[in-house]
Amino acid sequence: MRLLERMRKEWFMIGIVLAIAGAKLEPSIGVNGGPLKPEITVSYIAVATIFFNSGLSLKTEELTSALVHIKLHLFIQIFTLAFFPATIWLFLQLLSITPINEWLLKGLQTVGCMPPPVSSAVILTKAVGGNEGIVITPMLLLLFLGSSSSVPFTSIFSQLFMTVVVPLIIGQIVRRYIKDWLERKKPPFGAISSSVLLMIIYTTFCDTFSNPNIDLDKFSLILILFIIFSIQLSFMLLTFLFSTRNNSGFTPADTVAIIFCSTHKSLTLGIPMLKIVFAGHEHLSLISVPLLIYHPVQILLGSVLVPTIKSWMVSRQKGVKLTRPTV
């Protein structure tokens, strides 16, 4: 199962490259008003499909078992939705004087505002009162980027409600009635969401490549890639150091959850949300680039670091057992 999941993620990363390349070759297909009609098929149908699919796949029946880890959940939420975006904002004040493309920098801020991936952190999020990302993320985007958003605040939340919250709830309701069938058949939820997400990415870049006034210099792109690597490594180290302090109260297993859930960002929620918040914005694709880079980087770093972190956790757990007094 893990091998299949890893292969799916690898194919998805290849799919992102192919989707962008396809948009470059023939942007007229996916532009607003084009044959795909993305203003309807993407903005409403595709986004709703992703979250209906998420609603079907979310095992919220496991919520009660997660409630015992309130401290862990609170730490992850505060780090992800408060410390992370605020730190990125301060960092961008320094980067604003550099020649890096300003829209890529705004995209870096949107990365900071994103919640953790639904697949890896939904139980953590639900345990502290619901999916805060759906509400807090657009508020953070408007707070940090202000007038960059071209859609009224009320319109953003009404569309988020209709295309994210409602499909998610309907998916959960349907799941209650077909739960046994889902457990038996194990539908490819990940593959379905990834396919729809690639369509959203494709149409986003079709709009960009059809606009001759938009240009992306390679220097900015390389610097953003380096910055993203540095941010992820720095935050992973920071969360490790904080959660392993003597008085932190976190177990080795908690530390592993904190390292990954606090520093990972959701592409599945992020791209549709950017599509809604920045609807019609000519630089939407450039704003999306840092998130598109962040996703494969978090997978790559995770794959590289998992053996080391796992060895550390096992050794620490053995150490804890050895130090326990015998009765």
Short mmCIF file of N, CA, C and O in Angstrom, two decimals, residues 74 152 162 204:
data_model
loop_
_atom_site.label_atom_id
_atom_site.label_comp_id
_atom_site.label_asym_id
_atom_site.label_seq_id
_atom_site.Cartn_x
_atom_site.Cartn_y
_atom_site.Cartn_z
N LEU A 74 -3.35 21.36 19.25
CA LEU A 74 -3.28 22.81 19.42
C LEU A 74 -1.93 23.36 18.97
O LEU A 74 -1.86 24.40 18.30
N PRO A 152 -14.62 40.24 -3.83
CA PRO A 152 -15.14 40.70 -2.54
C PRO A 152 -15.12 39.60 -1.48
O PRO A 152 -15.31 38.43 -1.79
N MET A 162 -20.07 26.96 -0.70
CA MET A 162 -20.80 26.13 -1.66
C MET A 162 -19.93 25.08 -2.34
O MET A 162 -20.41 23.99 -2.66
N THR A 204 -5.22 26.94 -14.91
CA THR A 204 -4.59 28.12 -14.28
C THR A 204 -3.44 28.63 -15.13
O THR A 204 -3.31 29.83 -15.38
#
